[in-house]
PDB file of C-alpha atoms in Angstrom:
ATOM      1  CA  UNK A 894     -36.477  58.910 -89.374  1.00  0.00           C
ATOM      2  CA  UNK A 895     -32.420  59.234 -89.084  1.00  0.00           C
ATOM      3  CA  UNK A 896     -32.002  62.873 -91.632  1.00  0.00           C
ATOM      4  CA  UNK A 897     -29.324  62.824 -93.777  1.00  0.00           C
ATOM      5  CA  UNK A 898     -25.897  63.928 -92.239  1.00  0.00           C
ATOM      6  CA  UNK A 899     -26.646  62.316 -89.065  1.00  0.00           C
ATOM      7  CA  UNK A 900     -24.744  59.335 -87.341  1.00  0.00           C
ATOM      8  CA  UNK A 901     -27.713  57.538 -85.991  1.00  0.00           C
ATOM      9  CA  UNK A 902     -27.148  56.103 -81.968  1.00  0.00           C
ATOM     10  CA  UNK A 903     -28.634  53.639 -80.254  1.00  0.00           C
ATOM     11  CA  UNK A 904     -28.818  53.407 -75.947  1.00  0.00           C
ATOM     12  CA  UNK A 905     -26.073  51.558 -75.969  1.00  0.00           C
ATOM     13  CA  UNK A 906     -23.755  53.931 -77.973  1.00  0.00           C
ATOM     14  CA  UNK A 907     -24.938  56.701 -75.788  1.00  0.00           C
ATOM     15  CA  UNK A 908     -24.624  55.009 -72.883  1.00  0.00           C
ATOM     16  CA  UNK A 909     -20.943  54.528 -74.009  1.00  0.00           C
ATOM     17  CA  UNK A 910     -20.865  57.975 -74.709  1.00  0.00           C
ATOM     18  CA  UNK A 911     -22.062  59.120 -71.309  1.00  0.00           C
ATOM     19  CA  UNK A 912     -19.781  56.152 -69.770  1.00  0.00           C
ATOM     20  CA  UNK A 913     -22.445  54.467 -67.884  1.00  0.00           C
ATOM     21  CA  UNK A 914     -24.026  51.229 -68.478  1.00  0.00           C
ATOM     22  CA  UNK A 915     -26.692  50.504 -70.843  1.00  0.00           C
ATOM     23  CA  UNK A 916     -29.145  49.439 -67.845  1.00  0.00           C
ATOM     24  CA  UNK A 917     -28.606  53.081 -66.365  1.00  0.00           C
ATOM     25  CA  UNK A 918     -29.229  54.673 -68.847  1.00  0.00           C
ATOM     26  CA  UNK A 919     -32.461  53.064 -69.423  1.00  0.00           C
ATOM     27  CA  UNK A 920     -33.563  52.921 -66.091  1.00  0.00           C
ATOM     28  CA  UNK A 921     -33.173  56.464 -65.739  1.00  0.00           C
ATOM     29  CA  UNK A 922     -34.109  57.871 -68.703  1.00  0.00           C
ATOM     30  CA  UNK A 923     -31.040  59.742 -68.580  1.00  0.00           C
ATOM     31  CA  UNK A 924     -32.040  60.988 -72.594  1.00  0.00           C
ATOM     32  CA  UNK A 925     -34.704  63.144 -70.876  1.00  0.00           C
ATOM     33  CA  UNK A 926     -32.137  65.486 -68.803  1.00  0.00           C
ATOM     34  CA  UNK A 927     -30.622  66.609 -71.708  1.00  0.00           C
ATOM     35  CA  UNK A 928     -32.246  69.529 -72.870  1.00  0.00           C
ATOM     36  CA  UNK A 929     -32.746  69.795 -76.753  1.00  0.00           C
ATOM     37  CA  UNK A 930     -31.984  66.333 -77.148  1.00  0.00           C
ATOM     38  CA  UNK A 931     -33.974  64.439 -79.834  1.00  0.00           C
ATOM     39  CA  UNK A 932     -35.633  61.107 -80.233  1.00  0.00           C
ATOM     40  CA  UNK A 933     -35.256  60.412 -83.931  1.00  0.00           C
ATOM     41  CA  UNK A 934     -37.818  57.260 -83.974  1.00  0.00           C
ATOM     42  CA  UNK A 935     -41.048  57.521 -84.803  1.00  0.00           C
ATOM     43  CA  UNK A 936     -43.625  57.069 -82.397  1.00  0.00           C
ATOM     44  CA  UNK A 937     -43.922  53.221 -81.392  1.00  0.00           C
ATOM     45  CA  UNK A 938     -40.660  52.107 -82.885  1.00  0.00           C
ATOM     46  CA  UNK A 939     -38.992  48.740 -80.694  1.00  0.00           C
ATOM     47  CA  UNK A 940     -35.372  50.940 -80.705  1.00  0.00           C
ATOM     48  CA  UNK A 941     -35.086  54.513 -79.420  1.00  0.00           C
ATOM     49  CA  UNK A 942     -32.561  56.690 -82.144  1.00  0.00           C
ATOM     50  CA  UNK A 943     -30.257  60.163 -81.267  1.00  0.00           C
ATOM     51  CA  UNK A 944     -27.973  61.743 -82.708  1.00  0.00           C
ATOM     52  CA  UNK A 945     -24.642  60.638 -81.959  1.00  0.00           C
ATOM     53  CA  UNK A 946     -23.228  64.607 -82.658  1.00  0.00           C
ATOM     54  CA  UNK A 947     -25.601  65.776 -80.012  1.00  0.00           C
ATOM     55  CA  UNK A 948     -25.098  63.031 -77.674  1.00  0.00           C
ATOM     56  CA  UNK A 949     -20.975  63.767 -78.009  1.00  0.00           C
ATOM     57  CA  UNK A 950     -22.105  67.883 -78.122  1.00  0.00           C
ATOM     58  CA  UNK A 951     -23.909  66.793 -74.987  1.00  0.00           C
ATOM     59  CA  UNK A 952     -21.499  64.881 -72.770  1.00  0.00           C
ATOM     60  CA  UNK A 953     -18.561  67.835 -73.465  1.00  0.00           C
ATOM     61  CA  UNK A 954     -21.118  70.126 -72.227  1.00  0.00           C
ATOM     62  CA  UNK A 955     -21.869  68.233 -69.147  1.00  0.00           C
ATOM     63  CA  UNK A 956     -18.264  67.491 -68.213  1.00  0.00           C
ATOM     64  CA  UNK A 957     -17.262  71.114 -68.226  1.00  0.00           C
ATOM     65  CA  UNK A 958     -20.301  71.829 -66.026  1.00  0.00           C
ATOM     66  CA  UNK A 959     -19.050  69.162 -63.709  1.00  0.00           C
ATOM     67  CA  UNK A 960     -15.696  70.640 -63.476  1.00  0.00           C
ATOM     68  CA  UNK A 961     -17.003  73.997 -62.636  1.00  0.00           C
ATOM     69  CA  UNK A 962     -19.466  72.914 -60.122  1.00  0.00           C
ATOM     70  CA  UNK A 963     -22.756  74.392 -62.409  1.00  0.00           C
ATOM     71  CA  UNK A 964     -25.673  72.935 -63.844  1.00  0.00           C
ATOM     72  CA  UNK A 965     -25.197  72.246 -67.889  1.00  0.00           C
ATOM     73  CA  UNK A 966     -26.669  74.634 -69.821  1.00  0.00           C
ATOM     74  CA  UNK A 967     -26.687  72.327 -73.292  1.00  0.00           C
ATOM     75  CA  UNK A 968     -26.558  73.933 -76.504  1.00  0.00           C
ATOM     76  CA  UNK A 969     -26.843  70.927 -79.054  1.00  0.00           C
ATOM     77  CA  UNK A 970     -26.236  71.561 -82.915  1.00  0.00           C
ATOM     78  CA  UNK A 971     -29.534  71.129 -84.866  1.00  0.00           C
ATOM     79  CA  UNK A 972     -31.162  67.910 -86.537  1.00  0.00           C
ATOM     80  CA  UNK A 973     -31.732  69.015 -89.927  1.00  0.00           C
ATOM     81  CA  UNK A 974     -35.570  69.319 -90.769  1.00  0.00           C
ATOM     82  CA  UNK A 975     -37.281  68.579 -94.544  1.00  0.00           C
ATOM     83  CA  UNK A 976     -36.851  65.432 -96.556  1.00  0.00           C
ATOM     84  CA  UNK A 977     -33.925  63.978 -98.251  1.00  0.00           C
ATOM     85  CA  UNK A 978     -33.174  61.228-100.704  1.00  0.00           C
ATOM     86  CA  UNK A 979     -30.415  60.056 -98.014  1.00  0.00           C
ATOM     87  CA  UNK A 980     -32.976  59.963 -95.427  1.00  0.00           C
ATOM     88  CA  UNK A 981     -33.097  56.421 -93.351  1.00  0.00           C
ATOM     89  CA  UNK A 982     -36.514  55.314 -92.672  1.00  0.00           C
ATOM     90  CA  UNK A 983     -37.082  52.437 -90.566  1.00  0.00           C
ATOM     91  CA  UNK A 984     -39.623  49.483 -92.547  1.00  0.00           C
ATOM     92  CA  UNK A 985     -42.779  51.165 -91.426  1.00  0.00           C
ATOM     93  CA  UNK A 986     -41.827  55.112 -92.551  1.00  0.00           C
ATOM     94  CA  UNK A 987     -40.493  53.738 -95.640  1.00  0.00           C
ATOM     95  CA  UNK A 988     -43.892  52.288 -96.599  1.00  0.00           C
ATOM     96  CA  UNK A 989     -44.940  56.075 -95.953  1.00  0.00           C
ATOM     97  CA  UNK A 990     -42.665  57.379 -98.166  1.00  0.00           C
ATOM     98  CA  UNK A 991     -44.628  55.734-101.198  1.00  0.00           C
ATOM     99  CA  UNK A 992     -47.527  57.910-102.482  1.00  0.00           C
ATOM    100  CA  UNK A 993     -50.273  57.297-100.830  1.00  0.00           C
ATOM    101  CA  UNK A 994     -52.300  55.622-103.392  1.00  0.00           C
ATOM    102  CA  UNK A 995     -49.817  53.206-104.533  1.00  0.00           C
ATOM    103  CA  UNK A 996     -49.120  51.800-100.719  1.00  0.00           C
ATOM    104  CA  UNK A 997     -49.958  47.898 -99.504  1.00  0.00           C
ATOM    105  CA  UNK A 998     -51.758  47.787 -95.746  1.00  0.00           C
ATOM    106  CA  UNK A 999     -48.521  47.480 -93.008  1.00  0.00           C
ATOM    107  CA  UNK A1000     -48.700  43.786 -92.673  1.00  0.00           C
ATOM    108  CA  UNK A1001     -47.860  42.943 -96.449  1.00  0.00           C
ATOM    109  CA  UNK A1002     -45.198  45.202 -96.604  1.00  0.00           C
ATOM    110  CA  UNK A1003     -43.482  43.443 -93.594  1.00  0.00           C
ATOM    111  CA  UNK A1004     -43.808  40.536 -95.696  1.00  0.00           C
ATOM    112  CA  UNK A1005     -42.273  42.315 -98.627  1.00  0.00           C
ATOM    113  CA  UNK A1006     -39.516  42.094 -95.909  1.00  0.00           C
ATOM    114  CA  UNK A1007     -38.689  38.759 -96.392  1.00  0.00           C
ATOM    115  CA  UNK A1008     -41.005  37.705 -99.017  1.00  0.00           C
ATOM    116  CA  UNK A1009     -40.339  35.235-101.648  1.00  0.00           C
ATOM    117  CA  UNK A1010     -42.599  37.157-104.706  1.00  0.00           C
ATOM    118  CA  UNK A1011     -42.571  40.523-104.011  1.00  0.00           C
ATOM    119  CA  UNK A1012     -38.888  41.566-101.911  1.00  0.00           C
ATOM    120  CA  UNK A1013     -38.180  44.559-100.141  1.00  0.00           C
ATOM    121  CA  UNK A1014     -34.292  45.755-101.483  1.00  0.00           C
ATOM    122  CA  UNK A1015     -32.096  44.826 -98.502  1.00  0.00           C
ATOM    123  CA  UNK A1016     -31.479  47.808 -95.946  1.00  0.00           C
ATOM    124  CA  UNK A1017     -29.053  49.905 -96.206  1.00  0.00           C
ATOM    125  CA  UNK A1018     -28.007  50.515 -92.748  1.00  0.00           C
ATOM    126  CA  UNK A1019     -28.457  48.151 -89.496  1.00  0.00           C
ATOM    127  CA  UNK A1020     -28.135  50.083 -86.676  1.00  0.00           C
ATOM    128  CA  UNK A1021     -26.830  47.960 -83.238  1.00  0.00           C
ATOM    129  CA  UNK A1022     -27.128  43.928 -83.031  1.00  0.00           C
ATOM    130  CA  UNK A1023     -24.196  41.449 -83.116  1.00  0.00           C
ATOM    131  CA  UNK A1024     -22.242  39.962 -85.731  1.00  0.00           C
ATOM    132  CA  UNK A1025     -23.364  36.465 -86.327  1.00  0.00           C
ATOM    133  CA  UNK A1026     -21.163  34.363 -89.494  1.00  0.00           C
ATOM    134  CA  UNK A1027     -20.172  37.817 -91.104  1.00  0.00           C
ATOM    135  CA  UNK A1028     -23.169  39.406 -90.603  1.00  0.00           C
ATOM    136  CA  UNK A1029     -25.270  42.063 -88.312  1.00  0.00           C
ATOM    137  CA  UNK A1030     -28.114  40.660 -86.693  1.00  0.00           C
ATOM    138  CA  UNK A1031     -30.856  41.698 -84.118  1.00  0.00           C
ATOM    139  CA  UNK A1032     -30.274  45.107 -85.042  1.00  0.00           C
ATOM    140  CA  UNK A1033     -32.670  47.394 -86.396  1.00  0.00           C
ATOM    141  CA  UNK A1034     -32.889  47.711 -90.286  1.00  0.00           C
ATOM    142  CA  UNK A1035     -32.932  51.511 -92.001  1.00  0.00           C
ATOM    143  CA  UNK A1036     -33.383  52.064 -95.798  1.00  0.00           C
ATOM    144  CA  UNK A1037     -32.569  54.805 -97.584  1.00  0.00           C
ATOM    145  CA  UNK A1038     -35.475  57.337 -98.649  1.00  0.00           C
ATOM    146  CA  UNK A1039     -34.635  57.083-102.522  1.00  0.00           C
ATOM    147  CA  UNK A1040     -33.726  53.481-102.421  1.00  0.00           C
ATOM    148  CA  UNK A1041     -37.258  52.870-101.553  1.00  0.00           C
ATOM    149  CA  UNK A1042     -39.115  55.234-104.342  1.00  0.00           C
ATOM    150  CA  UNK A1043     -36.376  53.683-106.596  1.00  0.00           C
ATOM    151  CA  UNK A1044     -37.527  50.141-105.607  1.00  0.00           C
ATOM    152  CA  UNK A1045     -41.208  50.992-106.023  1.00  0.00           C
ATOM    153  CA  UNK A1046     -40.626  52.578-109.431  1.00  0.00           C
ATOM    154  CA  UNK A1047     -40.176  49.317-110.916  1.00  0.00           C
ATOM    155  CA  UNK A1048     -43.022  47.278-109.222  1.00  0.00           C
ATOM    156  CA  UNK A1049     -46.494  46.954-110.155  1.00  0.00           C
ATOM    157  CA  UNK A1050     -48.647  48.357-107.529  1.00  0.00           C
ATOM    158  CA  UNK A1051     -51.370  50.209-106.706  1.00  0.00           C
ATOM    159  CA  UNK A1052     -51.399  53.033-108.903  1.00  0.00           C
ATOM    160  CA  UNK A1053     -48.327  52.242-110.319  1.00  0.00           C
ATOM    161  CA  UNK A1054     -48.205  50.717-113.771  1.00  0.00           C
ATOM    162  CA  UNK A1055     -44.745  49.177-114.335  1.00  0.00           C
ATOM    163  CA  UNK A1056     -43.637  45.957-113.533  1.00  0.00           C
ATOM    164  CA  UNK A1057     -44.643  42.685-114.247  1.00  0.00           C
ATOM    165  CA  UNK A1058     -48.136  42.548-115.473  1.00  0.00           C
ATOM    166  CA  UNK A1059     -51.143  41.288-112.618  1.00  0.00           C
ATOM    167  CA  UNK A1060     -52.067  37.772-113.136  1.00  0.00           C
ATOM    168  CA  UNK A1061     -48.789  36.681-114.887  1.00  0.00           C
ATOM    169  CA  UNK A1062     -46.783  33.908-113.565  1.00  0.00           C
ATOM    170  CA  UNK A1063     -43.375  32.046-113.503  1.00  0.00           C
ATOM    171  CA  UNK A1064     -42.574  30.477-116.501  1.00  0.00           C
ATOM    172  CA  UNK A1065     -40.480  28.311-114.057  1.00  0.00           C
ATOM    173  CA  UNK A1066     -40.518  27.088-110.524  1.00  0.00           C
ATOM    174  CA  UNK A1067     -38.559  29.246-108.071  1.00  0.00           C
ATOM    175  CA  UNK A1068     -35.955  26.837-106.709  1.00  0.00           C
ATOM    176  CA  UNK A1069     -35.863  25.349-103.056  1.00  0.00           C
ATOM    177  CA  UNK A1070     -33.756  27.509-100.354  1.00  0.00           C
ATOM    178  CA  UNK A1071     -31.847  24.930 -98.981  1.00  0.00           C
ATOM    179  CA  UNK A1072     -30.905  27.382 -95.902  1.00  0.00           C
ATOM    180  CA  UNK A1073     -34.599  28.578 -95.529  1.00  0.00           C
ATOM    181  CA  UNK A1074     -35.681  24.673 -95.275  1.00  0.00           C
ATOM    182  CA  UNK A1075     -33.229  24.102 -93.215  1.00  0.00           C
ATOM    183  CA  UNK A1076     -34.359  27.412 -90.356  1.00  0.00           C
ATOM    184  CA  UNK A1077     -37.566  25.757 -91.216  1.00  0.00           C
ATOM    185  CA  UNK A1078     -36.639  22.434 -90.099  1.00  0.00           C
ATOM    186  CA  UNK A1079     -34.749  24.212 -86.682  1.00  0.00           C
ATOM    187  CA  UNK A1080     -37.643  25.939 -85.830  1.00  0.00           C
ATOM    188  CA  UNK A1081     -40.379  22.718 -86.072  1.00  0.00           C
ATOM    189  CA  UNK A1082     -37.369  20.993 -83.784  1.00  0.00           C
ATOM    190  CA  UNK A1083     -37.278  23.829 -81.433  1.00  0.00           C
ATOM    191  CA  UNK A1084     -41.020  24.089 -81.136  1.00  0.00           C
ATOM    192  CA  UNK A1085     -41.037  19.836 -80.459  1.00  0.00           C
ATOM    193  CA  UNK A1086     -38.370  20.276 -77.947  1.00  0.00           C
ATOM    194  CA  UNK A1087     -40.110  23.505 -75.759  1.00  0.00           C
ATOM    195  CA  UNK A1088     -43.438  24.143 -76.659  1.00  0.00           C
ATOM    196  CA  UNK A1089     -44.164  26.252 -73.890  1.00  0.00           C
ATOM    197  CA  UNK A1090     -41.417  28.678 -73.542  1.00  0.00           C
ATOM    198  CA  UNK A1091     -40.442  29.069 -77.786  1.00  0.00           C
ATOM    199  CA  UNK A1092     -41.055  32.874 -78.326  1.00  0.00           C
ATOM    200  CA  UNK A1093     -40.731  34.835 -81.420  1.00  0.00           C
ATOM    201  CA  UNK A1094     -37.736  36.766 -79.325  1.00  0.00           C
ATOM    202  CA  UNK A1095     -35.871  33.564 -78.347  1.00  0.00           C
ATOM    203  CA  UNK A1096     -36.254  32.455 -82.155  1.00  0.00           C
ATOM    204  CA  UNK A1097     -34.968  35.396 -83.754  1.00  0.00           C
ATOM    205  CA  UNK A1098     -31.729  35.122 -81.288  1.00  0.00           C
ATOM    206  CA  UNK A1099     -31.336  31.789 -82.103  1.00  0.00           C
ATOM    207  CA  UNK A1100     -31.564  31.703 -85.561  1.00  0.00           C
ATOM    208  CA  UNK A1101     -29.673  35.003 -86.219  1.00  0.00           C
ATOM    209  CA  UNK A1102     -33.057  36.745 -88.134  1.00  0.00           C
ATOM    210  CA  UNK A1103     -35.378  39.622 -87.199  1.00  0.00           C
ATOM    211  CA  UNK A1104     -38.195  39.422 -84.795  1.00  0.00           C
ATOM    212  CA  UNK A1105     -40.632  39.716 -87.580  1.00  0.00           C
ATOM    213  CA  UNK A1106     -39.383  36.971 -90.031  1.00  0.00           C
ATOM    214  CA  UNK A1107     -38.917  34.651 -86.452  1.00  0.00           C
ATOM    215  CA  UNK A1108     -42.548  35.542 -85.826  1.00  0.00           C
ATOM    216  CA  UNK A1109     -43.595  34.010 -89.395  1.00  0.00           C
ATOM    217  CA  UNK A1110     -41.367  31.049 -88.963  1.00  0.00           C
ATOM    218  CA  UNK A1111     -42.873  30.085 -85.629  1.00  0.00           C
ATOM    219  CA  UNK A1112     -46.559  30.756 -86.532  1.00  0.00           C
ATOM    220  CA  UNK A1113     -45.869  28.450 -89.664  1.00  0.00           C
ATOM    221  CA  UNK A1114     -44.262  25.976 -87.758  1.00  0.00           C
ATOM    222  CA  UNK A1115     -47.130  26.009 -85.084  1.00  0.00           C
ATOM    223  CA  UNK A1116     -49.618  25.433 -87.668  1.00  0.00           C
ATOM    224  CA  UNK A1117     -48.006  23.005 -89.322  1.00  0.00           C
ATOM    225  CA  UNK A1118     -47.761  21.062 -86.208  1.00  0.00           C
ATOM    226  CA  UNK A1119     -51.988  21.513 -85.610  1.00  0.00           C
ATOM    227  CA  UNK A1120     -52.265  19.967 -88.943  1.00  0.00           C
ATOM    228  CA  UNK A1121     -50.462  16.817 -88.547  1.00  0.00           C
ATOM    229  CA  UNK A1122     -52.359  16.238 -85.102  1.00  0.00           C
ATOM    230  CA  UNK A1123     -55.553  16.758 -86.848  1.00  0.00           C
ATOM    231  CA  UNK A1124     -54.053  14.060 -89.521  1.00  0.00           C
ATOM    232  CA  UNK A1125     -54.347  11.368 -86.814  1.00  0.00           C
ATOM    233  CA  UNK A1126     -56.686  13.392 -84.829  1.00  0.00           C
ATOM    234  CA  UNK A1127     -59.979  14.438 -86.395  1.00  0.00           C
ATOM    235  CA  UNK A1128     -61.672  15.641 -83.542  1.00  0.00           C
ATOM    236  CA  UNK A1129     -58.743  17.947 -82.085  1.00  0.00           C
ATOM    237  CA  UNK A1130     -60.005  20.669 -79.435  1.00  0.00           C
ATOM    238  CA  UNK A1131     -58.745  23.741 -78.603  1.00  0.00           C
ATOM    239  CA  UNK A1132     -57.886  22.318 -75.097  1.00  0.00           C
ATOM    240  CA  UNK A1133     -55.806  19.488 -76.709  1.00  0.00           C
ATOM    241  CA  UNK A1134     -54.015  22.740 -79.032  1.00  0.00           C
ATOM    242  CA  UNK A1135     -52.891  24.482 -76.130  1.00  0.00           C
ATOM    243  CA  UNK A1136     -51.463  21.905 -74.022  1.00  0.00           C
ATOM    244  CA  UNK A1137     -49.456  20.395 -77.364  1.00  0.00           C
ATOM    245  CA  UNK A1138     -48.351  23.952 -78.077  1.00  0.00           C
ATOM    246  CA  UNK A1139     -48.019  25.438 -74.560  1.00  0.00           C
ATOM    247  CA  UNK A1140     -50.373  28.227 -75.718  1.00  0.00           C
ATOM    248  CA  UNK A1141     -52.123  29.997 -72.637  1.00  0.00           C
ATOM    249  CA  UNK A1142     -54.494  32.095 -75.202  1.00  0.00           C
ATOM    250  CA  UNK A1143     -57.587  30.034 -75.990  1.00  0.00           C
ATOM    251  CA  UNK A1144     -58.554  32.830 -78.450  1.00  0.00           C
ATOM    252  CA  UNK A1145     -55.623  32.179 -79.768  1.00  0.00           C
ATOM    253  CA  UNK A1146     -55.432  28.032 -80.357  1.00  0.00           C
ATOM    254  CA  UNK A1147     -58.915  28.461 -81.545  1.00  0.00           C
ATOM    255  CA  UNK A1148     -57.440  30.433 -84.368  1.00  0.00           C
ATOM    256  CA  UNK A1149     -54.731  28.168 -84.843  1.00  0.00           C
ATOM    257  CA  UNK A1150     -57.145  25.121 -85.062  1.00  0.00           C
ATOM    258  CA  UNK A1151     -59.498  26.881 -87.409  1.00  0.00           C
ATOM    259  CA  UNK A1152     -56.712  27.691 -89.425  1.00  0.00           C
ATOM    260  CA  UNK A1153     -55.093  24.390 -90.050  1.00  0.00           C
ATOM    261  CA  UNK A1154     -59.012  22.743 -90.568  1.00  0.00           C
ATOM    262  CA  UNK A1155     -59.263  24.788 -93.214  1.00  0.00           C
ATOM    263  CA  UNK A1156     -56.124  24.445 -95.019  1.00  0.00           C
ATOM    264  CA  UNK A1157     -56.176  20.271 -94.322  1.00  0.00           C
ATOM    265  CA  UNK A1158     -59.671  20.526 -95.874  1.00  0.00           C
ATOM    266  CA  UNK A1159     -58.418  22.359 -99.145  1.00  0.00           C
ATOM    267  CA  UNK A1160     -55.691  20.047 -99.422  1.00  0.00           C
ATOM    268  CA  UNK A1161     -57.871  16.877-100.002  1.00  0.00           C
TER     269      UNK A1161
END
């Protein structure tokens, strides 16, 4: 969690800070010298998060120890503690930030992410990635705490009764994407062209979109590709799976086969 009134700072902003490179910094660990310095990410997040005022707080502190020949002695202004509407949570705190009883399991609600039916409200700060056609990608995605318990107000959910009403539908057909079809379309070309080395990591770069929606894209594509094979190839095996797909898991073609038998079956 990023508290409100902090500027939020990736490795390599600190690293800038510090004026060594981003690899150092790393490599080192140089976070863990700094006394009082905190980790604002949760336990198991992909991105470690400071705070850029005690990372600045920090470096003036070590420079005047440097020109005085002593060991820093850092005295870093406080994180604030306690919750706060303007708290950034990163996807997986701001599921926690919904009462208890009214909360999805963790992989739905990374498919409220990107999802179609049910949407997540886009984030309201990215912190790091690169600016790809006017926008940031490959960064890590932060929404605010009361944009979240403002988004859930209005849903229908467990415990919650507002919203449209369970078991209703579209009176209409939610049109075609044309750019989703067409990322679609990249990623079954990709996966034709290198089969062995397409990764979920490799996607996401390519295609400009976070490691979790690449992950979806390439599993889809994957198993879309198993079920044409089975079209002209009844009796598939797991063996023939994994050298089409380059997958080195047999657990994991297995699955893949399964999968696609069953949804070739339900489409007849």
């Amino acid at each position: 969690m990023i508290p409100n009134g902090i500027t939020p700072a990736d490795d390599q902003m600190a690293a800038d800070i510090f004026g060594v490179s981003v690899g150092y910094w790393r490599d080192t660990k140089a976070w863990e010298a700094i006394r009082g310095l905190r980790l604002l990410n949760r336990d198991g997040a992909r991105r470690r998060v400071f705070s850029k005022e005690q990372l600045l707080a920090a470096q003036v502190q070590k420079e005047r120890a440097k020109a005085t020949n002593q060991v820093p002695k850092y005295d870093l202004p406080p994180v604030p503690a306690g919750e706060h509407p303007d708290d950034l949570l990163d996807l997986e705190e701001a599921l926690h930030a919904i009462p208890k009883e009214q909360r999805v399991t963790l992989d739905t609600w990374k498919a409220y992410r990107y999802g179609t039916k049910t949407r997540l409200p886009d984030p309201d700060y990215t912190l790091g990635g690169k600016k790809i056609d006017g926008a940031v990608t490959g960064g890590e995605d932060f929404w605010r705490r009361q944009t979240i318990l403002d988004w859930n107000a209005t849903r229908r959910g467990r415990g919650n009764p507002k919203g449209r009403p369970a078991g209703s539908k579209n009176k209409r057909p939610r049109p075609a994407d044309p750019k989703a079809e067409e990322r679609k379309q990249r990623v079954r070309q990709l996966l034709d062209e290198h089969p062995s080395t397409l990764t979920a990591k490799k996607l996401a770069e390519e295609l400009g979109v976070h490691a979790v929606h690449a992950e979806r894209l390439l599993r889809a594509a994957r198993l879309g590709k198993v079920s044409s094979l089975l079209d002209s190839k009844p009796d598939l095996t797991v063996e023939d799976v994994q050298r089409e797909l380059g997958m080195h898991v047999v657990s994991h073609a297995r699955k893949l086969l399964d999968e696609a038998r069953k949804a070739n079956a339900g489409a007849q």
